[in-house]
PDB file of C-alpha atoms in Angstrom:
ATOM      1  CA  ASN I1355     -49.720 -37.368  55.686  1.00  0.00           C
ATOM      2  CA  ASN I1356     -50.225 -40.350  53.577  1.00  0.00           C
ATOM      3  CA  ASN I1357     -50.384 -38.113  49.850  1.00  0.00           C
ATOM      4  CA  ASN I1358     -47.348 -36.209  51.084  1.00  0.00           C
ATOM      5  CA  ASN I1359     -45.805 -38.865  51.555  1.00  0.00           C
ATOM      6  CA  SER I1360     -46.524 -40.632  47.930  1.00  0.00           C
ATOM      7  CA  ASP I1361     -45.429 -37.291  46.628  1.00  0.00           C
ATOM      8  CA  GLU I1362     -41.917 -37.235  48.145  1.00  0.00           C
ATOM      9  CA  ASP I1363     -41.639 -40.989  46.827  1.00  0.00           C
ATOM     10  CA  ASP I1364     -42.451 -39.430  43.575  1.00  0.00           C
ATOM     11  CA  ASP I1365     -40.045 -36.483  44.322  1.00  0.00           C
ATOM     12  CA  ASP I1366     -37.450 -39.316  45.060  1.00  0.00           C
ATOM     13  CA  GLU I1367     -37.838 -41.543  41.940  1.00  0.00           C
ATOM     14  CA  HIS I1368     -38.033 -38.145  40.053  1.00  0.00           C
ATOM     15  CA  ASN I1369     -34.533 -37.221  41.015  1.00  0.00           C
ATOM     16  CA  GLU I1370     -32.719 -40.718  40.731  1.00  0.00           C
ATOM     17  CA  ASN I1371     -33.713 -40.913  37.175  1.00  0.00           C
ATOM     18  CA  GLN I1372     -31.694 -37.414  36.520  1.00  0.00           C
ATOM     19  CA  ARG I1373     -28.827 -36.900  34.900  1.00  0.00           C
ATOM     20  CA  GLU I1374     -26.864 -33.507  34.674  1.00  0.00           C
ATOM     21  CA  PHE I1375     -24.717 -32.403  31.921  1.00  0.00           C
ATOM     22  CA  LYS I1376     -22.263 -29.475  31.987  1.00  0.00           C
ATOM     23  CA  PHE I1377     -20.815 -28.087  28.415  1.00  0.00           C
ATOM     24  CA  ASP I1378     -18.275 -25.820  27.608  1.00  0.00           C
ATOM     25  CA  SER I1379     -18.853 -25.525  23.599  1.00  0.00           C
ATOM     26  CA  GLU I1380     -22.232 -24.752  21.955  1.00  0.00           C
ATOM     27  CA  ARG I1381     -21.640 -27.505  19.408  1.00  0.00           C
ATOM     28  CA  LEU I1382     -23.142 -30.356  21.567  1.00  0.00           C
ATOM     29  CA  GLY I1383     -23.976 -33.048  19.111  1.00  0.00           C
ATOM     30  CA  ILE I1384     -27.439 -33.543  20.201  1.00  0.00           C
ATOM     31  CA  ARG I1385     -30.641 -33.335  18.184  1.00  0.00           C
ATOM     32  CA  PHE I1386     -33.757 -32.855  19.689  1.00  0.00           C
ATOM     33  CA  GLN I1387     -37.189 -33.730  18.778  1.00  0.00           C
ATOM     34  CA  ILE I1388     -41.054 -32.524  20.357  1.00  0.00           C
ATOM     35  CA  LYS I1389     -43.472 -35.344  21.407  1.00  0.00           C
ATOM     36  CA  ASP I1390     -46.658 -35.118  23.793  1.00  0.00           C
ATOM     37  CA  ASN I1391     -44.861 -31.296  24.900  1.00  0.00           C
ATOM     38  CA  LYS I1392     -41.565 -32.956  25.705  1.00  0.00           C
ATOM     39  CA  VAL I1393     -38.386 -32.168  24.678  1.00  0.00           C
ATOM     40  CA  TYR I1394     -35.920 -35.832  23.512  1.00  0.00           C
ATOM     41  CA  VAL I1395     -32.896 -36.462  22.492  1.00  0.00           C
ATOM     42  CA  SER I1396     -33.248 -38.086  19.009  1.00  0.00           C
ATOM     43  CA  SER I1397     -29.724 -38.616  17.814  1.00  0.00           C
ATOM     44  CA  VAL I1398     -26.572 -38.119  19.474  1.00  0.00           C
ATOM     45  CA  ALA I1399     -23.381 -37.661  17.020  1.00  0.00           C
ATOM     46  CA  LYS I1400     -19.965 -39.731  18.018  1.00  0.00           C
ATOM     47  CA  ALA I1401     -16.638 -37.983  18.659  1.00  0.00           C
ATOM     48  CA  MET I1402     -18.901 -34.466  20.489  1.00  0.00           C
ATOM     49  CA  PRO I1403     -18.846 -33.913  23.733  1.00  0.00           C
ATOM     50  CA  ALA I1404     -22.184 -34.593  24.048  1.00  0.00           C
ATOM     51  CA  SER I1405     -21.524 -38.517  23.327  1.00  0.00           C
ATOM     52  CA  PHE I1406     -18.218 -38.198  25.487  1.00  0.00           C
ATOM     53  CA  GLN I1407     -20.036 -36.804  28.340  1.00  0.00           C
ATOM     54  CA  GLY I1408     -22.751 -40.191  28.177  1.00  0.00           C
ATOM     55  CA  VAL I1409     -26.028 -38.255  26.815  1.00  0.00           C
ATOM     56  CA  LYS I1410     -27.992 -40.817  25.276  1.00  0.00           C
ATOM     57  CA  LEU I1411     -30.846 -41.362  22.646  1.00  0.00           C
ATOM     58  CA  GLY I1412     -34.267 -40.776  24.351  1.00  0.00           C
ATOM     59  CA  ASP I1413     -32.765 -38.647  27.425  1.00  0.00           C
ATOM     60  CA  GLN I1414     -35.504 -35.884  27.611  1.00  0.00           C
ATOM     61  CA  LEU I1415     -33.751 -32.801  28.529  1.00  0.00           C
ATOM     62  CA  ILE I1416     -36.150 -30.852  31.673  1.00  0.00           C
ATOM     63  CA  LYS I1417     -33.924 -27.720  32.387  1.00  0.00           C
ATOM     64  CA  ILE I1418     -31.486 -25.817  30.587  1.00  0.00           C
ATOM     65  CA  ASN I1419     -28.870 -24.190  33.369  1.00  0.00           C
ATOM     66  CA  ASP I1420     -31.497 -24.775  36.075  1.00  0.00           C
ATOM     67  CA  GLU I1421     -34.416 -23.115  34.150  1.00  0.00           C
ATOM     68  CA  LEU I1422     -37.024 -25.458  32.782  1.00  0.00           C
ATOM     69  CA  VAL I1423     -37.916 -26.129  29.804  1.00  0.00           C
ATOM     70  CA  PRO I1424     -40.817 -23.957  28.113  1.00  0.00           C
ATOM     71  CA  GLU I1425     -44.115 -25.885  27.368  1.00  0.00           C
ATOM     72  CA  SER I1426     -45.085 -26.213  24.276  1.00  0.00           C
ATOM     73  CA  THR I1427     -41.540 -24.908  22.383  1.00  0.00           C
ATOM     74  CA  SER I1428     -39.756 -26.395  19.288  1.00  0.00           C
ATOM     75  CA  ALA I1429     -36.623 -28.012  18.216  1.00  0.00           C
ATOM     76  CA  ASN I1430     -35.396 -24.948  17.059  1.00  0.00           C
ATOM     77  CA  ASN I1431     -36.288 -23.495  20.025  1.00  0.00           C
ATOM     78  CA  ILE I1432     -34.287 -25.333  22.021  1.00  0.00           C
ATOM     79  CA  ALA I1433     -31.625 -24.717  19.253  1.00  0.00           C
ATOM     80  CA  ASN I1434     -31.761 -20.966  19.832  1.00  0.00           C
ATOM     81  CA  ILE I1435     -31.955 -21.263  23.872  1.00  0.00           C
ATOM     82  CA  LEU I1436     -28.740 -23.535  23.691  1.00  0.00           C
ATOM     83  CA  SER I1437     -26.600 -20.859  21.196  1.00  0.00           C
ATOM     84  CA  TYR I1438     -27.569 -18.025  23.649  1.00  0.00           C
ATOM     85  CA  ALA I1439     -26.832 -20.214  27.003  1.00  0.00           C
ATOM     86  CA  LYS I1440     -24.243 -18.916  29.854  1.00  0.00           C
ATOM     87  CA  ARG I1441     -21.373 -21.464  29.335  1.00  0.00           C
ATOM     88  CA  PRO I1442     -20.726 -23.640  30.655  1.00  0.00           C
ATOM     89  CA  THR I1443     -24.183 -24.856  29.741  1.00  0.00           C
ATOM     90  CA  LYS I1444     -25.853 -27.160  32.205  1.00  0.00           C
ATOM     91  CA  LEU I1445     -28.510 -29.677  30.853  1.00  0.00           C
ATOM     92  CA  THR I1446     -30.877 -32.111  33.017  1.00  0.00           C
ATOM     93  CA  PHE I1447     -32.529 -34.519  32.311  1.00  0.00           C
ATOM     94  CA  ILE I1448     -34.593 -37.652  33.166  1.00  0.00           C
ATOM     95  CA  ARG I1449     -33.530 -40.605  31.894  1.00  0.00           C
ATOM     96  CA  GLU I1450     -36.380 -43.865  31.676  1.00  0.00           C
ATOM     97  CA  GLN I1451     -35.743 -46.972  34.042  1.00  0.00           C
ATOM     98  CA  LEU I1452     -34.670 -49.814  32.018  1.00  0.00           C
ATOM     99  CA  LYS I1453     -36.434 -53.172  31.585  1.00  0.00           C
ATOM    100  CA  THR I1454     -34.928 -56.619  31.560  1.00  0.00           C
ATOM    101  CA  VAL I1455     -37.069 -59.602  29.833  1.00  0.00           C
ATOM    102  CA  CYS I1456     -35.787 -63.156  28.931  1.00  0.00           C
ATOM    103  CA  PHE I1457     -37.773 -64.893  26.068  1.00  0.00           C
ATOM    104  CA  GLU I1458     -37.913 -68.564  25.947  1.00  0.00           C
ATOM    105  CA  LYS I1459     -37.808 -70.381  22.675  1.00  0.00           C
ATOM    106  CA  GLY I1460     -39.673 -69.660  19.693  1.00  0.00           C
ATOM    107  CA  THR I1461     -40.859 -67.031  18.152  1.00  0.00           C
ATOM    108  CA  LEU I1462     -40.656 -63.541  19.883  1.00  0.00           C
ATOM    109  CA  GLY I1463     -43.323 -61.844  18.072  1.00  0.00           C
ATOM    110  CA  LEU I1464     -42.030 -58.505  17.491  1.00  0.00           C
ATOM    111  CA  LYS I1465     -40.262 -56.657  14.694  1.00  0.00           C
ATOM    112  CA  PHE I1466     -38.122 -53.766  14.833  1.00  0.00           C
ATOM    113  CA  LEU I1467     -36.308 -51.038  12.456  1.00  0.00           C
ATOM    114  CA  ILE I1468     -32.814 -49.421  12.959  1.00  0.00           C
ATOM    115  CA  TYR I1469     -32.828 -45.753  13.809  1.00  0.00           C
ATOM    116  CA  ASP I1470     -29.426 -44.332  14.012  1.00  0.00           C
ATOM    117  CA  GLY I1471     -27.892 -47.666  14.764  1.00  0.00           C
ATOM    118  CA  ILE I1472     -30.216 -48.434  17.375  1.00  0.00           C
ATOM    119  CA  VAL I1473     -32.707 -51.372  17.754  1.00  0.00           C
ATOM    120  CA  VAL I1474     -36.092 -49.749  17.890  1.00  0.00           C
ATOM    121  CA  VAL I1475     -39.443 -51.839  18.133  1.00  0.00           C
ATOM    122  CA  SER I1476     -41.508 -51.210  15.529  1.00  0.00           C
ATOM    123  CA  SER I1477     -44.386 -53.848  15.631  1.00  0.00           C
ATOM    124  CA  ILE I1478     -45.493 -56.888  18.276  1.00  0.00           C
ATOM    125  CA  ASP I1479     -47.063 -59.453  17.857  1.00  0.00           C
ATOM    126  CA  PRO I1480     -50.237 -59.533  20.053  1.00  0.00           C
ATOM    127  CA  THR I1481     -50.017 -63.180  20.248  1.00  0.00           C
ATOM    128  CA  GLY I1482     -46.399 -63.691  20.984  1.00  0.00           C
ATOM    129  CA  GLN I1483     -43.972 -63.481  23.652  1.00  0.00           C
ATOM    130  CA  ALA I1484     -42.960 -59.663  23.681  1.00  0.00           C
ATOM    131  CA  PHE I1485     -46.477 -58.864  24.317  1.00  0.00           C
ATOM    132  CA  ARG I1486     -46.659 -60.764  27.436  1.00  0.00           C
ATOM    133  CA  LEU I1487     -43.404 -59.981  28.495  1.00  0.00           C
ATOM    134  CA  GLY I1488     -44.561 -56.012  28.370  1.00  0.00           C
ATOM    135  CA  ILE I1489     -42.159 -55.194  25.315  1.00  0.00           C
ATOM    136  CA  GLU I1490     -44.320 -52.098  23.615  1.00  0.00           C
ATOM    137  CA  ILE I1491     -43.693 -50.444  20.365  1.00  0.00           C
ATOM    138  CA  GLY I1492     -41.366 -47.183  20.727  1.00  0.00           C
ATOM    139  CA  ASP I1493     -38.984 -49.521  23.391  1.00  0.00           C
ATOM    140  CA  VAL I1494     -35.553 -49.275  22.224  1.00  0.00           C
ATOM    141  CA  VAL I1495     -33.363 -52.446  23.176  1.00  0.00           C
ATOM    142  CA  VAL I1496     -30.216 -51.362  24.844  1.00  0.00           C
ATOM    143  CA  CYS I1497     -28.413 -54.426  25.832  1.00  0.00           C
ATOM    144  CA  LEU I1498     -29.083 -58.404  24.580  1.00  0.00           C
ATOM    145  CA  ASN I1499     -28.042 -60.669  26.901  1.00  0.00           C
ATOM    146  CA  ASN I1500     -26.864 -57.993  29.483  1.00  0.00           C
ATOM    147  CA  GLU I1501     -24.405 -56.779  27.216  1.00  0.00           C
ATOM    148  CA  VAL I1502     -24.282 -53.727  24.958  1.00  0.00           C
ATOM    149  CA  TYR I1503     -23.934 -54.115  21.492  1.00  0.00           C
ATOM    150  CA  ASP I1504     -21.795 -52.404  19.252  1.00  0.00           C
ATOM    151  CA  ILE I1505     -23.244 -49.645  17.618  1.00  0.00           C
ATOM    152  CA  PRO I1506     -24.088 -48.671  14.848  1.00  0.00           C
ATOM    153  CA  ILE I1507     -25.230 -52.410  14.335  1.00  0.00           C
ATOM    154  CA  THR I1508     -27.430 -53.594  11.563  1.00  0.00           C
ATOM    155  CA  GLY I1509     -30.751 -55.755  11.428  1.00  0.00           C
ATOM    156  CA  GLN I1510     -28.887 -58.594  10.219  1.00  0.00           C
ATOM    157  CA  GLU I1511     -25.921 -58.744  12.497  1.00  0.00           C
ATOM    158  CA  PHE I1512     -28.302 -57.997  15.385  1.00  0.00           C
ATOM    159  CA  THR I1513     -30.969 -60.612  14.286  1.00  0.00           C
ATOM    160  CA  ASP I1514     -27.912 -63.174  13.820  1.00  0.00           C
ATOM    161  CA  LEU I1515     -26.943 -61.850  17.424  1.00  0.00           C
ATOM    162  CA  VAL I1516     -30.182 -62.797  18.652  1.00  0.00           C
ATOM    163  CA  LYS I1517     -30.642 -66.157  16.760  1.00  0.00           C
ATOM    164  CA  SER I1518     -27.235 -67.581  18.404  1.00  0.00           C
ATOM    165  CA  SER I1519     -29.340 -67.365  21.629  1.00  0.00           C
ATOM    166  CA  GLU I1520     -30.839 -69.776  23.426  1.00  0.00           C
ATOM    167  CA  TRP I1521     -32.447 -67.644  25.657  1.00  0.00           C
ATOM    168  CA  PRO I1522     -32.644 -63.791  24.842  1.00  0.00           C
ATOM    169  CA  ILE I1523     -32.199 -61.757  27.217  1.00  0.00           C
ATOM    170  CA  PHE I1524     -33.689 -57.931  26.406  1.00  0.00           C
ATOM    171  CA  THR I1525     -32.302 -54.677  28.070  1.00  0.00           C
ATOM    172  CA  VAL I1526     -35.491 -52.189  27.000  1.00  0.00           C
ATOM    173  CA  LYS I1527     -35.758 -48.626  27.651  1.00  0.00           C
ATOM    174  CA  LYS I1528     -38.876 -46.101  26.418  1.00  0.00           C
ATOM    175  CA  PHE I1529     -38.361 -43.598  23.825  1.00  0.00           C
ATOM    176  CA  TRP I1530     -40.736 -41.299  22.174  1.00  0.00           C
ATOM    177  CA  GLY I1531     -38.513 -39.436  20.261  1.00  0.00           C
ATOM    178  CA  ILE I1532     -38.990 -40.679  17.136  1.00  0.00           C
ATOM    179  CA  ASP I1533     -42.486 -40.904  15.107  1.00  0.00           C
ATOM    180  CA  LEU I1534     -41.984 -44.553  14.017  1.00  0.00           C
ATOM    181  CA  VAL I1535     -44.993 -44.417  10.805  1.00  0.00           C
ATOM    182  CA  GLU I1536     -42.497 -41.676   9.391  1.00  0.00           C
ATOM    183  CA  GLU I1537     -39.351 -43.474   9.999  1.00  0.00           C
ATOM    184  CA  LYS I1538     -40.682 -46.447   8.581  1.00  0.00           C
ATOM    185  CA  LYS I1539     -41.715 -44.729   5.728  1.00  0.00           C
ATOM    186  CA  LYS I1540     -37.688 -43.222   5.027  1.00  0.00           C
ATOM    187  CA  GLN I1541     -36.089 -46.775   5.587  1.00  0.00           C
ATOM    188  CA  ASP I1542     -36.975 -49.271   2.229  1.00  0.00           C
ATOM    189  CA  LYS I1543     -38.458 -51.961   4.490  1.00  0.00           C
ATOM    190  CA  GLU I1544     -38.570 -53.560   8.265  1.00  0.00           C
ATOM    191  CA  ILE I1545     -35.796 -56.350   9.200  1.00  0.00           C
ATOM    192  CA  GLN I1546     -37.801 -58.726   7.033  1.00  0.00           C
ATOM    193  CA  ASN I1547     -36.793 -61.615   9.535  1.00  0.00           C
ATOM    194  CA  ALA I1548     -37.334 -59.463  12.842  1.00  0.00           C
ATOM    195  CA  VAL I1549     -39.844 -61.389  13.690  1.00  0.00           C
ATOM    196  CA  ILE I1550     -37.162 -64.162  15.236  1.00  0.00           C
ATOM    197  CA  ALA I1551     -37.282 -68.146  15.862  1.00  0.00           C
ATOM    198  CA  VAL I1552     -35.272 -68.537  18.294  1.00  0.00           C
ATOM    199  CA  PRO I1553     -33.584 -71.948  17.840  1.00  0.00           C
ATOM    200  CA  SER I1554     -33.460 -74.718  20.328  1.00  0.00           C
ATOM    201  CA  ARG I1555     -30.157 -76.699  20.723  1.00  0.00           C
ATOM    202  CA  SER I1556     -31.163 -79.714  18.255  1.00  0.00           C
ATOM    203  CA  ARG I1557     -33.183 -77.628  15.620  1.00  0.00           C
ATOM    204  CA  VAL I1558     -34.045 -74.428  14.251  1.00  0.00           C
ATOM    205  CA  ASP I1559     -38.386 -74.255  15.291  1.00  0.00           C
ATOM    206  CA  THR I1560     -39.704 -71.882  12.624  1.00  0.00           C
ATOM    207  CA  SER I1561     -43.151 -73.207  13.065  1.00  0.00           C
ATOM    208  CA  GLN I1562     -44.362 -71.515  15.801  1.00  0.00           C
TER     209      GLN I1562
END
């Protein structure tokens, strides 16, 4: 009985995280990427049906018209299935739950890069605050100080927002839809000042 209850709890949590969207158009404005045999949204185009309906970067596609996404698939295969799918097309996604952490004064101990205008954690200092708070490489920062930042955002703009915060609060979610190693290669450099020293009220502490 205990095992059955546990399975039911897992199903309830799974259902809570599900999002369903219906589309009449073939052109949705979504790009997919495969990671560990799972299909993730790696890009959502502005002013397209997916964006209007609320599909988010990092959402995991699990069903197309109530049919499970085939295992060992490819992004091209998903695109082909969608092009021939019955309209309206119902897509079912799993959305990872969010995590909120509050940093203290001092160095945050993380670096990030900008992917499609969104802030993604690209490295963690194992001796820093971010590591102790459970932030992981690949996390997407979706809110800063409980507010959604403007997208697209530049690295400098995000750095300035963090530096102006006495107690930065990050809201993050998991996102495995991009290969951070390859993404780093594409970009000229990581944000140089992304390991941010948060200023106290009286002075900026860069010694830690």
